[in-house]
Short mmCIF file of C-alpha atoms in Angstrom, two decimals:
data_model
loop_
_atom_site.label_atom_id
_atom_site.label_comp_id
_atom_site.label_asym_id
_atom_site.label_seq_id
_atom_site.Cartn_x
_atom_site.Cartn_y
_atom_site.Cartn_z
CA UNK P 287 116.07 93.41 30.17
CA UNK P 288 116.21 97.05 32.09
CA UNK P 289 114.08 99.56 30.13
CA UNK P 290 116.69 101.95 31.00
CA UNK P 291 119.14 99.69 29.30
CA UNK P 292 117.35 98.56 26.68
CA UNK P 293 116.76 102.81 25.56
CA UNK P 294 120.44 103.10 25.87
CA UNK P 295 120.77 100.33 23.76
CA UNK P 296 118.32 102.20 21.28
CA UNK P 297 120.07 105.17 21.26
CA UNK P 298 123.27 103.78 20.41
CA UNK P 299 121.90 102.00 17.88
CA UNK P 300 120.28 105.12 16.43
CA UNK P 301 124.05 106.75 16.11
CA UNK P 302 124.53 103.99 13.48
CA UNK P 303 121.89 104.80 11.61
CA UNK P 304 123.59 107.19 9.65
CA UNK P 305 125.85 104.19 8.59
CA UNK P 306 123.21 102.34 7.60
CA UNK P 307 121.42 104.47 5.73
CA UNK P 308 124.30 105.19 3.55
CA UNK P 309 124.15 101.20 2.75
CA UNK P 310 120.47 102.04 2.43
CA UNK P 311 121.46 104.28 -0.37
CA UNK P 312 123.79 102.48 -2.19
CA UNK P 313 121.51 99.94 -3.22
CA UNK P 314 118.45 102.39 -3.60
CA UNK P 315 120.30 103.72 -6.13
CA UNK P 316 120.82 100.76 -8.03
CA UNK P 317 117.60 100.03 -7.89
CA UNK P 318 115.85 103.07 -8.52
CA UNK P 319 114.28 103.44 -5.13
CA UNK P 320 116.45 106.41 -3.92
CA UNK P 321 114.32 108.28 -7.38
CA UNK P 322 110.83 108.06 -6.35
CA UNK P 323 108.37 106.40 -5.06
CA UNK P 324 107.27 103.32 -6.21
CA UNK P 325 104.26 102.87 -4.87
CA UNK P 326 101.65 104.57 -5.43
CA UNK P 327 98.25 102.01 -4.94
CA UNK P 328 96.06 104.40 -2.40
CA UNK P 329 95.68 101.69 0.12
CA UNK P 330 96.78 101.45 3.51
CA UNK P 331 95.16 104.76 4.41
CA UNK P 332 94.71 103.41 8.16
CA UNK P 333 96.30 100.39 9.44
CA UNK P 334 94.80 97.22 8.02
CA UNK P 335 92.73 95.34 10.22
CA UNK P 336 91.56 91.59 9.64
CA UNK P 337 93.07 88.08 10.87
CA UNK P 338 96.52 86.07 9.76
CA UNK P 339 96.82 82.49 9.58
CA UNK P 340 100.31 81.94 11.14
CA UNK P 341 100.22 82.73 14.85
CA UNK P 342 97.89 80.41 16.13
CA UNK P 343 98.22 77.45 13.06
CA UNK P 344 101.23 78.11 11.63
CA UNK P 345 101.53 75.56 8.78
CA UNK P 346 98.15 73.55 9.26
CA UNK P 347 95.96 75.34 7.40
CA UNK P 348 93.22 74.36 4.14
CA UNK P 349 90.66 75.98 2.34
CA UNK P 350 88.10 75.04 4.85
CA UNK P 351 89.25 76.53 7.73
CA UNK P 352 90.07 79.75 5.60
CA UNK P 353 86.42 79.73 4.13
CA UNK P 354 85.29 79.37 8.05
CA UNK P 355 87.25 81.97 9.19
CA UNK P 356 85.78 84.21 6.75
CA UNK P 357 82.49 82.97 7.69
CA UNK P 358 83.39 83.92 11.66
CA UNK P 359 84.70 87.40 10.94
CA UNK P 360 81.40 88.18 9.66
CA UNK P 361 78.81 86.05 11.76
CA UNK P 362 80.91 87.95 15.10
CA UNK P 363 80.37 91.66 14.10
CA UNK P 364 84.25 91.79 13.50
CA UNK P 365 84.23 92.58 9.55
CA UNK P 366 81.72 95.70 10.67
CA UNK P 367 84.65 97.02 13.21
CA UNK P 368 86.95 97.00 10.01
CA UNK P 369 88.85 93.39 10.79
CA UNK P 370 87.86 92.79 6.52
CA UNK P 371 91.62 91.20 5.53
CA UNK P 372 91.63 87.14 5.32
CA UNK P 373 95.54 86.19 4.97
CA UNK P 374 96.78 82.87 4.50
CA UNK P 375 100.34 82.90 5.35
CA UNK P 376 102.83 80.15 4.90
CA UNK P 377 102.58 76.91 3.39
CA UNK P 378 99.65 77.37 0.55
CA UNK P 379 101.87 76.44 -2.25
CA UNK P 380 103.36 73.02 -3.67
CA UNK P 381 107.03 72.92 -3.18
CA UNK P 382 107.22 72.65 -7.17
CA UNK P 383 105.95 75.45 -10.10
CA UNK P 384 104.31 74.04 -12.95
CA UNK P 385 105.80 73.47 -16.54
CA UNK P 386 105.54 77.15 -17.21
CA UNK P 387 106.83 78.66 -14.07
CA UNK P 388 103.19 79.27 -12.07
CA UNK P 389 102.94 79.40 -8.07
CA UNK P 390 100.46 76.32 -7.78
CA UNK P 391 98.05 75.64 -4.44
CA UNK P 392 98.91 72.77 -2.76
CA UNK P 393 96.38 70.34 -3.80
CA UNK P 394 96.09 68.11 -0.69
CA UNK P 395 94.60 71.63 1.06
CA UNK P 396 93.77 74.11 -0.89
CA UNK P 397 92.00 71.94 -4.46
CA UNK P 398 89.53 74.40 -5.09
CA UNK P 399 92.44 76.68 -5.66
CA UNK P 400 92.74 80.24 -4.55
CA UNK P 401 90.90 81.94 -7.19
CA UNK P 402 88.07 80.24 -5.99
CA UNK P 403 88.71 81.17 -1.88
CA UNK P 404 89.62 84.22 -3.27
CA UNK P 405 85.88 84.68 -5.29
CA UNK P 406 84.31 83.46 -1.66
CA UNK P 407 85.94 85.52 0.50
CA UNK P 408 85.02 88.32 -1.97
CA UNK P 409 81.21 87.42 -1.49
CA UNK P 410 81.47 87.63 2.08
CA UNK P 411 82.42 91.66 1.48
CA UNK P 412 85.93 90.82 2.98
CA UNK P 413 89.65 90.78 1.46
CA UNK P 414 91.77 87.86 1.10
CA UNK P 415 95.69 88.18 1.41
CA UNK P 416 98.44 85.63 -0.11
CA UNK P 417 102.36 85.34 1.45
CA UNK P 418 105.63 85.19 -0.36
CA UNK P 419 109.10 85.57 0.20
CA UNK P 420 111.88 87.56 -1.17
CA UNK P 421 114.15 84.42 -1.84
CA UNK P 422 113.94 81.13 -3.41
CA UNK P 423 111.85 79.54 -0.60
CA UNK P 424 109.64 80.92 1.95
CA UNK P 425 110.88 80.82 5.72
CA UNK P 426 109.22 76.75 6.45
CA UNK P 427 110.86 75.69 2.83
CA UNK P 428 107.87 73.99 2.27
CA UNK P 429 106.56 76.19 -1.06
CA UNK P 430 108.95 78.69 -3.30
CA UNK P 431 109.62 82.22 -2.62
CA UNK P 432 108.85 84.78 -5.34
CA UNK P 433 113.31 85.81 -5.80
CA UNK P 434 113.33 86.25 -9.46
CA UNK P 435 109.87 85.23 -9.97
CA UNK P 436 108.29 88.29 -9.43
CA UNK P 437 106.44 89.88 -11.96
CA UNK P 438 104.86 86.36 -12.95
CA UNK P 439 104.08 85.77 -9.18
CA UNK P 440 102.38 89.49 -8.80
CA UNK P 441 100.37 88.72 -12.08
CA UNK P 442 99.21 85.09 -10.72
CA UNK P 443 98.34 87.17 -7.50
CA UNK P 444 95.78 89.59 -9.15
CA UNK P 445 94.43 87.20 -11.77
CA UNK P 446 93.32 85.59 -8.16
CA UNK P 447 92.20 88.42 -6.90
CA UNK P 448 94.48 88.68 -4.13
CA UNK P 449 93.90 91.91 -2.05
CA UNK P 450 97.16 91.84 0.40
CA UNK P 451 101.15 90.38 0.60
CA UNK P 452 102.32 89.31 3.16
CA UNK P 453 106.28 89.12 1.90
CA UNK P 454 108.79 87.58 4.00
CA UNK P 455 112.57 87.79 3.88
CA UNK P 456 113.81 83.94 4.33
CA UNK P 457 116.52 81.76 1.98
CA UNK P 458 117.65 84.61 -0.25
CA UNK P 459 120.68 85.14 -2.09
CA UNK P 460 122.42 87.07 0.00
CA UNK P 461 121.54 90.90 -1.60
CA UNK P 462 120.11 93.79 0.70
CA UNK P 463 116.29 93.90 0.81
CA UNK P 464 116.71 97.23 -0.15
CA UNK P 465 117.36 95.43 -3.90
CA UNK P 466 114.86 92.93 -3.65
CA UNK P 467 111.76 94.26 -1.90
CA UNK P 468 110.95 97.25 -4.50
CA UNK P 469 111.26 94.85 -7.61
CA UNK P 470 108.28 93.08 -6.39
CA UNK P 471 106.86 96.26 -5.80
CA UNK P 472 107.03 97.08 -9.12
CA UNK P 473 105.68 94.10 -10.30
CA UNK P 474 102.30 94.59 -8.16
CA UNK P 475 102.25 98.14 -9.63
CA UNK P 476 101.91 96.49 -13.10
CA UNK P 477 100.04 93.34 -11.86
CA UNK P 478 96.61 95.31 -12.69
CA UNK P 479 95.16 95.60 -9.31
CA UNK P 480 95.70 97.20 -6.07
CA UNK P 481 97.43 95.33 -3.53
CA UNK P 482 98.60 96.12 -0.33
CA UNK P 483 102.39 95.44 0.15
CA UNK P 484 103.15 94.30 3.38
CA UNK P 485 107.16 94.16 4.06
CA UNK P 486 108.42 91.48 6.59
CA UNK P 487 111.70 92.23 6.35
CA UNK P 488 112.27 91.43 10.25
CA UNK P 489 113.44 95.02 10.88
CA UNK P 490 117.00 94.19 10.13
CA UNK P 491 117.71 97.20 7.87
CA UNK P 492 115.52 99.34 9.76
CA UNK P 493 112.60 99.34 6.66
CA UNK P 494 110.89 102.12 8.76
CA UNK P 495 113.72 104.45 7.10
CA UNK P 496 112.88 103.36 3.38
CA UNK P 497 109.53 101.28 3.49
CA UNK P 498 107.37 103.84 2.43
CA UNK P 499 108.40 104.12 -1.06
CA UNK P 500 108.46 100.62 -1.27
CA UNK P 501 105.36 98.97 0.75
CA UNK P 502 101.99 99.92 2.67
CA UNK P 503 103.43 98.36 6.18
CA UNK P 504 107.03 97.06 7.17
CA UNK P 505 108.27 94.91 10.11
CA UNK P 506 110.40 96.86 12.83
CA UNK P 507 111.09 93.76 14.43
CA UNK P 508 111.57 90.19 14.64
CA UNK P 509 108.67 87.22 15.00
CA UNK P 510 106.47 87.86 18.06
CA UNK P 511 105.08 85.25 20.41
CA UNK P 512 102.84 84.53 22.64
CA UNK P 513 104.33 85.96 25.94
CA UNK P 514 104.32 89.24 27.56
CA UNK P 515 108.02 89.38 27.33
CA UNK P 516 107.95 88.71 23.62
CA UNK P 517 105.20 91.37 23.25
CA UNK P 518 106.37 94.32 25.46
CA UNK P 519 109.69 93.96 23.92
CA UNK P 520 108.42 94.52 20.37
CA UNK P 521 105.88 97.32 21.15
CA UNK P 522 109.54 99.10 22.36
CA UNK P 523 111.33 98.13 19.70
CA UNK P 524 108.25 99.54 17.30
CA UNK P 525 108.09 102.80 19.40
CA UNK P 526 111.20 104.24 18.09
CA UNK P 527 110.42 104.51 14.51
CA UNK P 528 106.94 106.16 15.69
CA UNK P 529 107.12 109.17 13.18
CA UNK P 530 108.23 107.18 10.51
CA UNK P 531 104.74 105.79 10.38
CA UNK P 532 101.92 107.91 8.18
CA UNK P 533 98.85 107.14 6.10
CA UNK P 534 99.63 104.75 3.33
CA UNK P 535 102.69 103.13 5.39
CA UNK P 536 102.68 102.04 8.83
CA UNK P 537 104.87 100.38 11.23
CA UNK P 538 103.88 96.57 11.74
CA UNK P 539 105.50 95.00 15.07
CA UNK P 540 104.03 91.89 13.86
CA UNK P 541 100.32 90.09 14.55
CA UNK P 542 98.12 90.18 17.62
CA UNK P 543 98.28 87.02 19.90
CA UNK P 544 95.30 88.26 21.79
CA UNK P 545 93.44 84.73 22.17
CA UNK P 546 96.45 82.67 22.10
CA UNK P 547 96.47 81.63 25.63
CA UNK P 548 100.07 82.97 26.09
CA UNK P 549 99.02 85.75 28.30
CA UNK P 550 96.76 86.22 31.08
CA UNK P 551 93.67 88.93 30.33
CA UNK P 552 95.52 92.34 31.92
CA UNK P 553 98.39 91.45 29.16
CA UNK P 554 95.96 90.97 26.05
CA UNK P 555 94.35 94.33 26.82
CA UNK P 556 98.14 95.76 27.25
CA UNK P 557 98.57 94.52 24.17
CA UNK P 558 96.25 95.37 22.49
CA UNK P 559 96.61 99.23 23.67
CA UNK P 560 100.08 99.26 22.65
CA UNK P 561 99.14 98.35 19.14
CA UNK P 562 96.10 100.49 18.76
CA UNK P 563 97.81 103.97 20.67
CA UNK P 564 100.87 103.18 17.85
CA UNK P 565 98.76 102.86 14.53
CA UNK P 566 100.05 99.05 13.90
CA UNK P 567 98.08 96.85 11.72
CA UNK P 568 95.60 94.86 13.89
CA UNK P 569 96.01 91.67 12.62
CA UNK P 570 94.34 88.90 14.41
CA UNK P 571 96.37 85.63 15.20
CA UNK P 572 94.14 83.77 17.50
CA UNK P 573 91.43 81.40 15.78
CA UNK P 574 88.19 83.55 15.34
CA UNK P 575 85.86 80.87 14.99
CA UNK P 576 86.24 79.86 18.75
CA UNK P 577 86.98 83.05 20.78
CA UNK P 578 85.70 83.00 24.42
CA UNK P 579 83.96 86.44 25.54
CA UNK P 580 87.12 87.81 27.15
CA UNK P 581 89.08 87.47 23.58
CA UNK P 582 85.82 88.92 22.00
CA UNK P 583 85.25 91.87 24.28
CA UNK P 584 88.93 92.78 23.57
CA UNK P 585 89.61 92.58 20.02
CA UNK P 586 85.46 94.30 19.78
CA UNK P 587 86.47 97.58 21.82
CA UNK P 588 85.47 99.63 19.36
CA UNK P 589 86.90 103.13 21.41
CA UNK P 590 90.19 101.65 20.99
CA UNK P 591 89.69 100.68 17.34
CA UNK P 592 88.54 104.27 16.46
CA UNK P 593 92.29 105.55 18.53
CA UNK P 594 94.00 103.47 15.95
CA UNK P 595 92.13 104.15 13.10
CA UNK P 596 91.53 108.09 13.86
CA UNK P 597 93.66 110.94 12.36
CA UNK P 598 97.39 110.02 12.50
CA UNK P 599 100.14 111.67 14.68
CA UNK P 600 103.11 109.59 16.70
CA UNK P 601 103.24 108.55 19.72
CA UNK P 602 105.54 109.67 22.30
CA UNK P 603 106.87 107.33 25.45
CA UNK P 604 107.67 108.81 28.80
CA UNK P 605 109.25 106.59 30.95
CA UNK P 606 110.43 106.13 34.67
CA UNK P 607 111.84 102.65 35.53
CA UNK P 608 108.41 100.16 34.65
CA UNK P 609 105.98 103.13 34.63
CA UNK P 610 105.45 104.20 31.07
CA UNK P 611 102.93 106.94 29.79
CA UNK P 612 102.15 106.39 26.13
CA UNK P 613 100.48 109.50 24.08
CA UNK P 614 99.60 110.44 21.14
CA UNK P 615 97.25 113.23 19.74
CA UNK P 616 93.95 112.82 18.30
CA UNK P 617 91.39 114.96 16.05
CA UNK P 618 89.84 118.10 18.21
CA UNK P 619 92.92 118.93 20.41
CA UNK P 620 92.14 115.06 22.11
CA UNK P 621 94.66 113.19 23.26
CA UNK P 622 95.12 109.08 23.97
CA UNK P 623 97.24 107.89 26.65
CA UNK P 624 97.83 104.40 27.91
CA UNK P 625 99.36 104.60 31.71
CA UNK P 626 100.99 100.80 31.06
CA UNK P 627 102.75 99.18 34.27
CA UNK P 628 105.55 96.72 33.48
CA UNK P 629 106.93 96.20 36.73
CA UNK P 630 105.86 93.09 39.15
CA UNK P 631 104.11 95.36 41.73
CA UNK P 632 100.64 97.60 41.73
CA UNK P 633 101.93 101.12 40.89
CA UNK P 634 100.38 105.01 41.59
CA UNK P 635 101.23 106.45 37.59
CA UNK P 636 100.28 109.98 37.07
CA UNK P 637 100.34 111.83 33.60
CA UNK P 638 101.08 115.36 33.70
CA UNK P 639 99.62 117.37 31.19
CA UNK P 640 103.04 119.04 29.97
CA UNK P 641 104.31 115.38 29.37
CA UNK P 642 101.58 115.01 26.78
CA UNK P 643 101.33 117.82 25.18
CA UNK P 644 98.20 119.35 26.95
CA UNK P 645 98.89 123.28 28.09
CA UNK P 646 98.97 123.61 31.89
CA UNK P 647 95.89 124.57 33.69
CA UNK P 648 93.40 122.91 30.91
CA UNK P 649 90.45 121.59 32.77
CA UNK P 650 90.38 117.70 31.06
CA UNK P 651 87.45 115.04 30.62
CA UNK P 652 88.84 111.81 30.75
CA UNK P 653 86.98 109.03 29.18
CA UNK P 654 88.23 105.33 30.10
CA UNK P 655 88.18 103.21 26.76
CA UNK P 656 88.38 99.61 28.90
CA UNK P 657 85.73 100.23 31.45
CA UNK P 658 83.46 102.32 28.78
CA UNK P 659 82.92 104.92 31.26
CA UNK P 660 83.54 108.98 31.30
CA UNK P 661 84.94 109.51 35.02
CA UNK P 662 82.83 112.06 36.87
CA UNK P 663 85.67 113.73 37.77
CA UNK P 664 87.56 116.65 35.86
CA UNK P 665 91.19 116.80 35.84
CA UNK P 666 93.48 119.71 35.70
CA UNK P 667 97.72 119.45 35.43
CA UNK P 668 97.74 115.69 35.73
CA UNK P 669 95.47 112.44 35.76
CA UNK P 670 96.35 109.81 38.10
CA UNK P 671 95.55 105.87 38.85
CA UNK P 672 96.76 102.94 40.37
CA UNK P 673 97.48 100.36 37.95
CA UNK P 674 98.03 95.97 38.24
CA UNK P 675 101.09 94.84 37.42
CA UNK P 676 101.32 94.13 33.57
CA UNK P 677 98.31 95.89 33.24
CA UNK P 678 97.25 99.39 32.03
CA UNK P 679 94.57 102.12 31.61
CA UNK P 680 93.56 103.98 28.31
CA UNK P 681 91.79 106.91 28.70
CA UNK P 682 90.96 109.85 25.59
CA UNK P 683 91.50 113.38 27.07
CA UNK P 684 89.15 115.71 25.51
CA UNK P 685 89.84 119.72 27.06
CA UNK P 686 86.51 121.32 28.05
CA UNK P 687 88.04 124.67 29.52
#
């Protein structure tokens, strides 16, 4: 799809937001979340980092591969850069509750049970994070979804000492997730601990416009996978609920795939970028206990960690055609900017300072965050480089006259 066309397409989908949000309202109403704000746990002050089961193995998880996962987060240096979150996703649970109603781990994979992966993940200093679903079964229909279980399944969650949900939107009863997604959120406000409340609501009632009084992160789009298509598609899609996003609830356009295999090196670091510059969770989908360097030296780059976990404002996309300049301000008038190359061909992109926000005539030090390197040269009105295709540069702009 045409980036030009796909904006358009944006923009008229903007004009019916009004609509929506009217439909938005209705059932906030009914549900109390038009009134306040329901949550109010004091997590999510940056995006979460840490790792997610589902990308890369999808249903074919156990205990052991958890437990070594948590062991590879650590023994890499990753839980120091902040990755600390351990989520199983899908397909934990028996299909069937017990006699008295109780989400039970599947005992063919998980037999120690998930207090007790739960207790070891806790000794390694890390979090551990659980999924659900906001209908009778979650999205493989392999375990039960949490629809009218809630308040039980929140108070199995933190006897467990689960630290993070993951709750999806599959095989519900029909009702707007603007009904169902804040009554869990009430029950994890009386579960008795702190959990972050991730929404995966798929984007389809544009959660960006009413997540934050309901969750710590919400989905502005559909699945991702592991293709640059897939990916640059749902970094645009993301981009135009940028300051919607704020500390305590964040846009999420779904896990990283950096690792996957998907993409060739110039797209993981794209990727990566996108997510970082735009404050999404970094999540990692790829399995951490057998990176090779080039995933490592990616996910590790810890100048474009501290861009995504610095002081918070939005980012702002100028386009022409495949040349995109991505900005966004940081702490002591600095600014980030990823010069990103869609097309097919090697491009020239320059970023002029009164496209990002930098007064005309500032004299500009321009520190690459990929090659680890502050360029000798000082830059005044614009920056320019020559970029791959499907590749980019990510420089911090710090004004030093």
């Amino acid at each position: 799809m045409e980036r030009r066309k796909f904006v358009c397409e944006m923009l008229l989908t903007l004009m019916t937001l009004f609509h929506i949000l009217l439909t938005c309202v209705d059932s906030a109403s009914a549900s109390g979340l038009g009134r306040r704000n329901l949550l109010a746990n004091g997590l999510g002050r940056t995006p979460p980092m840490g790792w997610n089961s589902w990308n890369h193995f999808s249903c074919q998880i156990d205990e052991k591969m958890i437990r070594e996962t948590a062991d590879a987060l650590v023994s890499t240096g990753l839980s120091k850069l902040g990755y600390t979150y351990v989520n199983i996703d899908d397909c934990w649970a028996e299909l069937i509750r017990d006699d008295k109603g109780n989400l039970v781990a599947k005992n063919s994979t998980f037999p120690s049970g998930i207090k007790a992966l739960a207790d070891y993940v806790h000794s390694k200093g890390l979090k551990i994070g659980i999924y659900s679903d906001a209908g009778y079964f979650t999205c493989s229909k392999k375990m039960p979804g949490s629809l009218n279980h809630e308040f039980q399944d929140a108070k199995t969650f933190a006897s467990w000492g689960i630290d993070y949900l993951k709750y999806d939107n599959c095989n519900n009863d029909g009702s707007k997730p603007t009904s169902r997604y804040p009554i869990m959120t009430r029950a994890l406000m009386k579960a008795g601990r702190p959990i972050f409340f991730s929404l995966c609501e798929w984007g389809d009632m544009h959660p960006a416009l009413w997540g934050a009084k309901v969750g710590n992160s919400w989905r502005t789009t559909g699945d991702i996978n592991d293709s640059w298509e897939s990916m640059i598609t749902r970094a645009d899609m993301n981009e135009v609920y940028a300051d919607l996003a704020r500390p305590g609830g964040w846009n999420d356009p779904d896990m990283l795939e950096v690792g996957n295999g998907g993409m060739t090196k110039d797209e993981y670091i794209v990727h990566f970028s996108l997510w970082a510059i735009s404050k999404a969770p970094l999540l990692l989908g790829c399995d951490i206990r057998n990176m090779t360097k080039e995933t490592k030296e990616i996910i590790t780059n810890e100048e474009v960690i501290a861009v995504n976990q610095g002081d918070y404002d939005d980012v702002e996309v100028r386009m022409e055609g495949d040349i995109e300049i991505w900005a966004g301000p940081l702490s002591g008038y600095r600014v980030a900017v990823v010069l990103l190359n869609r097309s097919p061909f090697r491009n020239s992109i320059t970023a002029n300072w009164d496209d990002i926000d930098i007064p005309t005539k500032t004299v500009v030090e321009a520190r690459d965050l990929w090659e680890h390197k502050t360029l000798k040269r000082k830059f005044v009105d614009k920056l320019t480089a020559t970029i791959d295709s499907h590749a980019c540069k990510m420089y911090v702009l710090k004004p030093i006259a």
